[in-house]
Amino acid sequence: MPQMSPMNWLSLFCMFIIVFMIFNTLNYFNFMYVSKKTITKNLKKTFNWKW
């Protein structure tokens, strides 16, 4: 029946939004990158040449 078509489109759209949000949250929380700049900053040795 053509009258029920908007209801199907609305459910399809809601399903797409839910799947999209789940995919984005899983993608964000599974790949947490560590900055390499903080690791090299701690290994830097200072040399006081004035004394």
mmCIF file of C-alpha atoms in Angstrom:
data_model
loop_
_atom_site.group_PDB
_atom_site.id
_atom_site.type_symbol
_atom_site.label_atom_id
_atom_site.label_comp_id
_atom_site.label_asym_id
_atom_site.label_seq_id
_atom_site.Cartn_x
_atom_site.Cartn_y
_atom_site.Cartn_z
ATOM 1 C CA MET A 1 0.000 0.000 0.000
ATOM 2 C CA PRO A 2 1.455 3.385 -0.938
ATOM 3 C CA GLN A 3 0.106 5.038 2.214
ATOM 4 C CA MET A 4 2.509 3.018 4.349
ATOM 5 C CA SER A 5 5.557 4.077 2.378
ATOM 6 C CA PRO A 6 6.584 7.030 4.612
ATOM 7 C CA MET A 7 6.571 4.779 7.649
ATOM 8 C CA ASN A 8 8.979 2.391 5.961
ATOM 9 C CA TRP A 9 11.254 5.255 4.920
ATOM 10 C CA LEU A 10 11.240 6.630 8.430
ATOM 11 C CA SER A 11 12.170 3.282 9.951
ATOM 12 C CA LEU A 12 14.904 2.830 7.353
ATOM 13 C CA PHE A 13 16.288 6.268 8.099
ATOM 14 C CA CYS A 14 16.261 5.608 11.856
ATOM 15 C CA MET A 15 18.015 2.298 11.346
ATOM 16 C CA PHE A 16 20.676 3.960 9.218
ATOM 17 C CA ILE A 17 21.275 6.639 11.848
ATOM 18 C CA ILE A 18 21.588 4.056 14.615
ATOM 19 C CA VAL A 19 24.026 1.929 12.625
ATOM 20 C CA PHE A 20 26.018 5.023 11.691
ATOM 21 C CA MET A 21 26.305 6.134 15.317
ATOM 22 C CA ILE A 22 27.323 2.653 16.477
ATOM 23 C CA PHE A 23 29.955 2.422 13.771
ATOM 24 C CA ASN A 24 31.400 5.835 14.656
ATOM 25 C CA THR A 25 31.573 5.128 18.365
ATOM 26 C CA LEU A 26 33.249 1.765 17.824
ATOM 27 C CA ASN A 27 35.688 3.321 15.394
ATOM 28 C CA TYR A 28 36.539 6.128 17.807
ATOM 29 C CA PHE A 29 37.035 3.992 20.911
ATOM 30 C CA ASN A 30 38.928 1.166 19.214
ATOM 31 C CA PHE A 31 41.673 3.352 17.752
ATOM 32 C CA MET A 32 43.133 5.610 20.420
ATOM 33 C CA TYR A 33 46.467 6.883 19.155
ATOM 34 C CA VAL A 34 49.345 7.859 21.439
ATOM 35 C CA SER A 35 51.189 11.003 20.516
ATOM 36 C CA LYS A 36 54.842 10.455 19.622
ATOM 37 C CA LYS A 37 55.729 14.019 20.564
ATOM 38 C CA THR A 38 55.230 13.413 24.289
ATOM 39 C CA ILE A 39 57.472 10.336 24.212
ATOM 40 C CA THR A 40 60.389 12.183 22.608
ATOM 41 C CA LYS A 41 59.980 15.179 24.912
ATOM 42 C CA ASN A 42 60.678 13.061 27.971
ATOM 43 C CA LEU A 43 63.837 11.558 26.486
ATOM 44 C CA LYS A 44 65.414 14.927 25.693
ATOM 45 C CA LYS A 45 68.600 15.555 27.681
ATOM 46 C CA THR A 46 69.622 19.081 28.517
ATOM 47 C CA PHE A 47 73.225 20.133 28.770
ATOM 48 C CA ASN A 48 74.158 23.250 30.669
ATOM 49 C CA TRP A 49 77.086 24.659 28.705
ATOM 50 C CA LYS A 50 77.569 27.815 30.838
ATOM 51 C CA TRP A 51 79.090 26.046 33.840
#
